[in-house]
Amino acid sequence: MSPELLTDTSRTMRALVLHGKEDLRFERRDVLRPGPGEVRVEIGSVGVCGSDKHFYLEGRASSDIVSEPLVLGHEFGGRIVEVGPGGDEARVGQRVSVEPLMADPLSPQARRGSYNLDPGQRFFGVPGTDGALQQYLNVPAENAFDIPDSMSDDAAAMVETISVSLNGVRKAGVSAGSRILITGGGPIGLFAAQLAFLQGASRVVLVEPQSERRAKAASFGCEVSADLASVDELFDAVIECTGVGVVRHDSCLKVAPGGRAIFIGVGAQDASIPMPAIIEREVSVQGVMRYAFTWPTVIDAVATGRIDADSLVSRTLPFDRAIEAWTVPLTTEVKTMIHVNR
Ligand SMILES: [Zn+2]
């Protein structure tokens, strides 16, 4: 069934479209009605991710390459304004946080509980699927999770980032008394630190060169360090959030015998890791790909104040000025939020 156009006056909308390297343009696009099983979301806040910056500057991020015009934006929430045919009309008006990952529930990976590993998955805001930097987006109804009014639009968008951190912290096996090292104090690392404490970690050391980010980490109870070389102890788990080759390598040397090295940061395509330390100490090495089954947990943690999402927003931009998120770097950057309908 081809999507139907709206016939009222709000038939078109603004979208920010990436045409290639360093080429972002505002365009007008048709507003489409949601199909069966979909809801139309009026976009609230959209978070700008490191991967969005790679798409803009290099035309690619990891193995995803921009070959056709693409609307970025995978960290988002908003308000349901229309439900597709046969949908639950009572949801109109509901504020939501949207999980951008769409996997086949019948894929072998999904059936094993890891729908994030489905090779056929689609993902809003990466090549092949337009994202949320447009005024409206139709999403599967089950990907739109209700949020309470106490949660801000920015926090709704941040659920995506926190989900990545939660997946990493789960894989790190954090429990009461754990000693955890986190490399990188961007949003992923800072949320991983908060989640590690929430899971019972007794010590979290966070390594980050930028002083404002270190101050943020310290405010969450972390011990902080500007460089990994000056950290002289071993940890039950290391959560690597930088993607920098040398940090990946050296972080493995900080894992205690029997511990875990968790790799979240993408970046360097190839990296060497110290095999003697990994073999002789029986270190488990684990990658982290997005997340699965995190939204309700994260929404609950934010809504009850156990995770502080709002204080990691370092800049907000109205949609008119969205391009500045890419062109005006901030030295104190943690997370930029774009307010699409304001
Ligand atoms: Zn992201």
Tab-separated table of N, CA and C in Angstrom, residues 155-247:
chain	number	residue	atom	x	y	z
A	155	ALA	N	15.069	14.464	27.777
A	155	ALA	CA	15.285	13.170	28.444
A	155	ALA	C	14.703	12.038	27.605
A	156	ALA	N	13.556	12.304	26.958
A	156	ALA	CA	12.942	11.279	26.095
A	156	ALA	C	13.897	10.884	24.975
A	157	ALA	N	14.593	11.896	24.417
A	157	ALA	CA	15.561	11.611	23.354
A	157	ALA	C	16.780	10.887	23.913
A	158	MET	N	17.134	11.201	25.128
A	158	MET	CA	18.345	10.635	25.738
A	158	MET	C	18.175	9.155	26.092
A	159	VAL	N	16.942	8.643	26.091
A	159	VAL	CA	16.724	7.221	26.416
A	159	VAL	C	17.553	6.333	25.477
A	160	GLU	N	17.733	6.797	24.236
A	160	GLU	CA	18.510	6.005	23.268
A	160	GLU	C	19.961	5.858	23.718
A	161	THR	N	20.557	6.987	24.097
A	161	THR	CA	21.957	6.973	24.534
A	161	THR	C	22.108	6.125	25.797
A	162	ILE	N	21.199	6.334	26.740
A	162	ILE	CA	21.274	5.596	28.007
A	162	ILE	C	21.131	4.095	27.748
A	163	SER	N	20.353	3.753	26.729
A	163	SER	CA	20.166	2.334	26.387
A	163	SER	C	21.475	1.682	25.963
A	164	VAL	N	22.292	2.416	25.207
A	164	VAL	CA	23.596	1.883	24.804
A	164	VAL	C	24.430	1.632	26.058
A	165	SER	N	24.431	2.618	26.959
A	165	SER	CA	25.206	2.470	28.200
A	165	SER	C	24.696	1.287	29.018
A	166	LEU	N	23.367	1.145	29.077
A	166	LEU	CA	22.796	0.048	29.869
A	166	LEU	C	23.209	-1.306	29.301
A	167	ASN	N	23.218	-1.414	27.974
A	167	ASN	CA	23.649	-2.674	27.367
A	167	ASN	C	25.092	-2.977	27.767
A	168	GLY	N	25.934	-1.948	27.749
A	168	GLY	CA	27.336	-2.139	28.130
A	168	GLY	C	27.492	-2.520	29.594
A	169	VAL	N	26.741	-1.854	30.458
A	169	VAL	CA	26.843	-2.125	31.901
A	169	VAL	C	26.307	-3.523	32.216
A	170	ARG	N	25.250	-3.930	31.516
A	170	ARG	CA	24.757	-5.309	31.701
A	170	ARG	C	25.831	-6.314	31.304
A	171	LYS	N	26.483	-6.068	30.149
A	171	LYS	CA	27.507	-7.007	29.666
A	171	LYS	C	28.729	-7.003	30.556
A	172	ALA	N	28.968	-5.887	31.256
A	172	ALA	CA	30.104	-5.807	32.177
A	172	ALA	C	29.850	-6.625	33.442
A	173	GLY	N	28.612	-7.063	33.640
A	173	GLY	CA	28.295	-7.880	34.808
A	173	GLY	C	28.446	-7.126	36.124
A	174	VAL	N	28.137	-5.833	36.107
A	174	VAL	CA	28.299	-5.021	37.319
A	174	VAL	C	27.352	-5.516	38.407
A	175	SER	N	27.887	-5.708	39.614
A	175	SER	CA	27.023	-6.065	40.744
A	175	SER	C	27.598	-5.416	42.002
A	176	ALA	N	26.988	-5.717	43.149
A	176	ALA	CA	27.393	-5.057	44.392
A	176	ALA	C	28.892	-5.211	44.617
A	177	GLY	N	29.556	-4.104	44.837
A	177	GLY	CA	30.980	-4.120	45.145
A	177	GLY	C	31.904	-4.104	43.940
A	178	SER	N	31.361	-4.111	42.728
A	178	SER	CA	32.211	-4.116	41.523
A	178	SER	C	33.081	-2.864	41.459
A	179	ARG	N	34.282	-3.069	40.922
A	179	ARG	CA	35.176	-1.946	40.625
A	179	ARG	C	35.224	-1.801	39.104
A	180	ILE	N	34.850	-0.635	38.630
A	180	ILE	CA	34.655	-0.430	37.191
A	180	ILE	C	35.517	0.721	36.699
A	181	LEU	N	36.146	0.513	35.541
A	181	LEU	CA	36.869	1.591	34.858
A	181	LEU	C	36.116	1.949	33.585
A	182	ILE	N	35.882	3.242	33.381
A	182	ILE	CA	35.221	3.703	32.156
A	182	ILE	C	36.186	4.636	31.430
A	183	THR	N	36.459	4.335	30.156
A	183	THR	CA	37.303	5.228	29.365
A	183	THR	C	36.413	6.047	28.439
A	184	GLY	N	36.470	7.378	28.591
A	184	GLY	CA	35.657	8.282	27.776
A	184	GLY	C	34.483	8.826	28.560
A	185	GLY	N	34.438	10.144	28.692
A	185	GLY	CA	33.386	10.793	29.490
A	185	GLY	C	32.387	11.559	28.648
A	186	GLY	N	32.081	11.057	27.450
A	186	GLY	CA	30.962	11.590	26.679
A	186	GLY	C	29.667	11.051	27.283
A	187	PRO	N	28.535	11.278	26.613
A	187	PRO	CA	27.252	10.817	27.171
A	187	PRO	C	27.233	9.320	27.502
A	188	ILE	N	27.775	8.483	26.618
A	188	ILE	CA	27.729	7.032	26.861
A	188	ILE	C	28.486	6.679	28.141
A	189	GLY	N	29.698	7.236	28.287
A	189	GLY	CA	30.501	6.945	29.473
A	189	GLY	C	29.871	7.505	30.741
A	190	LEU	N	29.335	8.722	30.645
A	190	LEU	CA	28.737	9.345	31.834
A	190	LEU	C	27.465	8.603	32.270
A	191	PHE	N	26.695	8.112	31.310
A	191	PHE	CA	25.523	7.309	31.695
A	191	PHE	C	25.944	5.933	32.198
A	192	ALA	N	26.993	5.373	31.609
A	192	ALA	CA	27.481	4.078	32.094
A	192	ALA	C	27.911	4.200	33.553
A	193	ALA	N	28.536	5.326	33.892
A	193	ALA	CA	28.972	5.540	35.283
A	193	ALA	C	27.758	5.566	36.222
A	194	GLN	N	26.744	6.334	35.836
A	194	GLN	CA	25.539	6.406	36.694
A	194	GLN	C	24.890	5.028	36.839
A	195	LEU	N	24.818	4.292	35.733
A	195	LEU	CA	24.178	2.973	35.768
A	195	LEU	C	24.997	1.977	36.579
A	196	ALA	N	26.340	2.088	36.505
A	196	ALA	CA	27.187	1.178	37.272
A	196	ALA	C	26.929	1.359	38.771
A	197	PHE	N	26.831	2.620	39.208
A	197	PHE	CA	26.524	2.854	40.623
A	197	PHE	C	25.144	2.294	40.977
A	198	LEU	N	24.192	2.496	40.031
A	198	LEU	CA	22.829	2.008	40.272
A	198	LEU	C	22.801	0.487	40.434
A	199	GLN	N	23.720	-0.206	39.743
A	199	GLN	CA	23.792	-1.673	39.835
A	199	GLN	C	24.615	-2.123	41.034
A	200	GLY	N	25.189	-1.184	41.787
A	200	GLY	CA	25.886	-1.562	43.014
A	200	GLY	C	27.391	-1.435	42.999
A	201	ALA	N	27.958	-0.898	41.915
A	201	ALA	CA	29.416	-0.740	41.882
A	201	ALA	C	29.883	0.072	43.084
A	202	SER	N	31.022	-0.341	43.669
A	202	SER	CA	31.528	0.423	44.803
A	202	SER	C	32.501	1.503	44.345
A	203	ARG	N	33.184	1.258	43.230
A	203	ARG	CA	34.115	2.255	42.709
A	203	ARG	C	33.959	2.353	41.218
A	204	VAL	N	33.872	3.573	40.723
A	204	VAL	CA	33.884	3.791	39.287
A	204	VAL	C	34.938	4.853	39.007
A	205	VAL	N	35.951	4.478	38.246
A	205	VAL	CA	36.981	5.435	37.839
A	205	VAL	C	36.714	5.775	36.373
A	206	LEU	N	36.650	7.074	36.074
A	206	LEU	CA	36.373	7.491	34.698
A	206	LEU	C	37.549	8.305	34.175
A	207	VAL	N	38.041	7.903	33.009
A	207	VAL	CA	39.180	8.578	32.390
A	207	VAL	C	38.672	9.445	31.238
A	208	GLU	N	39.027	10.733	31.279
A	208	GLU	CA	38.528	11.671	30.264
A	208	GLU	C	39.447	12.894	30.256
A	209	PRO	N	39.976	13.258	29.084
A	209	PRO	CA	40.893	14.402	29.041
A	209	PRO	C	40.222	15.757	29.296
A	210	GLN	N	38.925	15.875	28.962
A	210	GLN	CA	38.274	17.193	29.042
A	210	GLN	C	37.765	17.473	30.467
A	211	SER	N	38.164	18.625	31.016
A	211	SER	CA	37.914	18.869	32.437
A	211	SER	C	36.418	19.018	32.777
A	212	GLU	N	35.622	19.636	31.875
A	212	GLU	CA	34.185	19.790	32.202
A	212	GLU	C	33.510	18.422	32.318
A	213	ARG	N	33.892	17.510	31.441
A	213	ARG	CA	33.309	16.163	31.503
A	213	ARG	C	33.769	15.433	32.765
A	214	ARG	N	35.044	15.650	33.145
A	214	ARG	CA	35.524	15.023	34.393
A	214	ARG	C	34.737	15.555	35.583
A	215	ALA	N	34.459	16.863	35.568
A	215	ALA	CA	33.703	17.455	36.680
A	215	ALA	C	32.308	16.830	36.767
A	216	LYS	N	31.712	16.585	35.584
A	216	LYS	CA	30.389	15.951	35.543
A	216	LYS	C	30.465	14.551	36.152
A	217	ALA	N	31.493	13.800	35.750
A	217	ALA	CA	31.667	12.437	36.268
A	217	ALA	C	31.864	12.453	37.780
A	218	ALA	N	32.664	13.413	38.244
A	218	ALA	CA	32.899	13.514	39.686
A	218	ALA	C	31.592	13.808	40.417
A	219	SER	N	30.723	14.604	39.790
A	219	SER	CA	29.443	14.943	40.432
A	219	SER	C	28.539	13.712	40.567
A	220	PHE	N	28.787	12.701	39.751
A	220	PHE	CA	28.028	11.449	39.865
A	220	PHE	C	28.684	10.457	40.825
A	221	GLY	N	29.826	10.843	41.417
A	221	GLY	CA	30.476	9.977	42.401
A	221	GLY	C	31.683	9.217	41.887
A	222	CYS	N	32.083	9.495	40.626
A	222	CYS	CA	33.247	8.804	40.064
A	222	CYS	C	34.541	9.407	40.612
A	223	GLU	N	35.577	8.561	40.659
A	223	GLU	CA	36.925	9.103	40.734
A	223	GLU	C	37.328	9.359	39.292
A	224	VAL	N	38.069	10.443	39.070
A	224	VAL	CA	38.357	10.804	37.684
A	224	VAL	C	39.855	10.923	37.456
A	225	SER	N	40.225	10.734	36.196
A	225	SER	CA	41.624	10.866	35.810
A	225	SER	C	41.668	11.410	34.383
A	226	ALA	N	42.701	12.197	34.097
A	226	ALA	CA	42.807	12.787	32.757
A	226	ALA	C	43.433	11.828	31.755
A	227	ASP	N	44.197	10.847	32.230
A	227	ASP	CA	44.765	9.886	31.282
A	227	ASP	C	44.897	8.502	31.904
A	228	LEU	N	44.794	7.536	31.011
A	228	LEU	CA	44.740	6.137	31.433
A	228	LEU	C	46.044	5.685	32.086
A	229	ALA	N	47.178	6.231	31.607
A	229	ALA	CA	48.487	5.791	32.106
A	229	ALA	C	48.627	6.024	33.617
A	230	SER	N	47.928	7.042	34.120
A	230	SER	CA	48.082	7.351	35.543
A	230	SER	C	47.136	6.529	36.426
A	231	VAL	N	46.335	5.657	35.818
A	231	VAL	CA	45.460	4.775	36.605
A	231	VAL	C	46.248	3.494	36.882
A	232	ASP	N	46.584	3.280	38.149
A	232	ASP	CA	47.520	2.205	38.481
A	232	ASP	C	46.839	1.123	39.319
A	233	GLU	N	45.806	0.502	38.773
A	233	GLU	CA	45.137	-0.587	39.485
A	233	GLU	C	44.345	-1.407	38.478
A	234	LEU	N	43.800	-2.525	38.943
A	234	LEU	CA	43.029	-3.400	38.048
A	234	LEU	C	41.551	-3.376	38.444
A	235	PHE	N	40.682	-3.659	37.483
A	235	PHE	CA	39.235	-3.521	37.674
A	235	PHE	C	38.501	-4.813	37.276
A	236	ASP	N	37.336	-4.996	37.874
A	236	ASP	CA	36.522	-6.162	37.512
A	236	ASP	C	36.054	-6.071	36.065
A	237	ALA	N	35.806	-4.842	35.620
A	237	ALA	CA	35.433	-4.645	34.220
A	237	ALA	C	35.881	-3.267	33.767
A	238	VAL	N	36.233	-3.203	32.486
A	238	VAL	CA	36.542	-1.933	31.848
A	238	VAL	C	35.492	-1.714	30.763
A	239	ILE	N	34.911	-0.527	30.740
A	239	ILE	CA	33.920	-0.191	29.709
A	239	ILE	C	34.544	0.888	28.837
A	240	GLU	N	34.913	0.499	27.613
A	240	GLU	CA	35.669	1.370	26.711
A	240	GLU	C	34.696	2.136	25.820
A	241	CYS	N	34.664	3.467	25.972
A	241	CYS	CA	33.679	4.285	25.248
A	241	CYS	C	34.310	5.270	24.276
A	242	THR	N	35.618	5.186	24.019
A	242	THR	CA	36.233	6.192	23.145
A	242	THR	C	36.374	5.721	21.694
A	243	GLY	N	36.619	4.443	21.481
A	243	GLY	CA	36.888	3.956	20.121
A	243	GLY	C	38.285	4.299	19.633
A	244	VAL	N	39.105	4.879	20.495
A	244	VAL	CA	40.475	5.247	20.114
A	244	VAL	C	41.381	4.016	20.274
A	245	GLY	N	42.162	3.729	19.214
A	245	GLY	CA	42.934	2.492	19.178
A	245	GLY	C	43.807	2.269	20.407
A	246	VAL	N	44.597	3.274	20.768
A	246	VAL	CA	45.539	3.091	21.872
A	246	VAL	C	44.795	2.928	23.200
A	247	VAL	N	43.644	3.578	23.330
A	247	VAL	CA	42.854	3.455	24.571
A	247	VAL	C	42.254	2.052	24.647
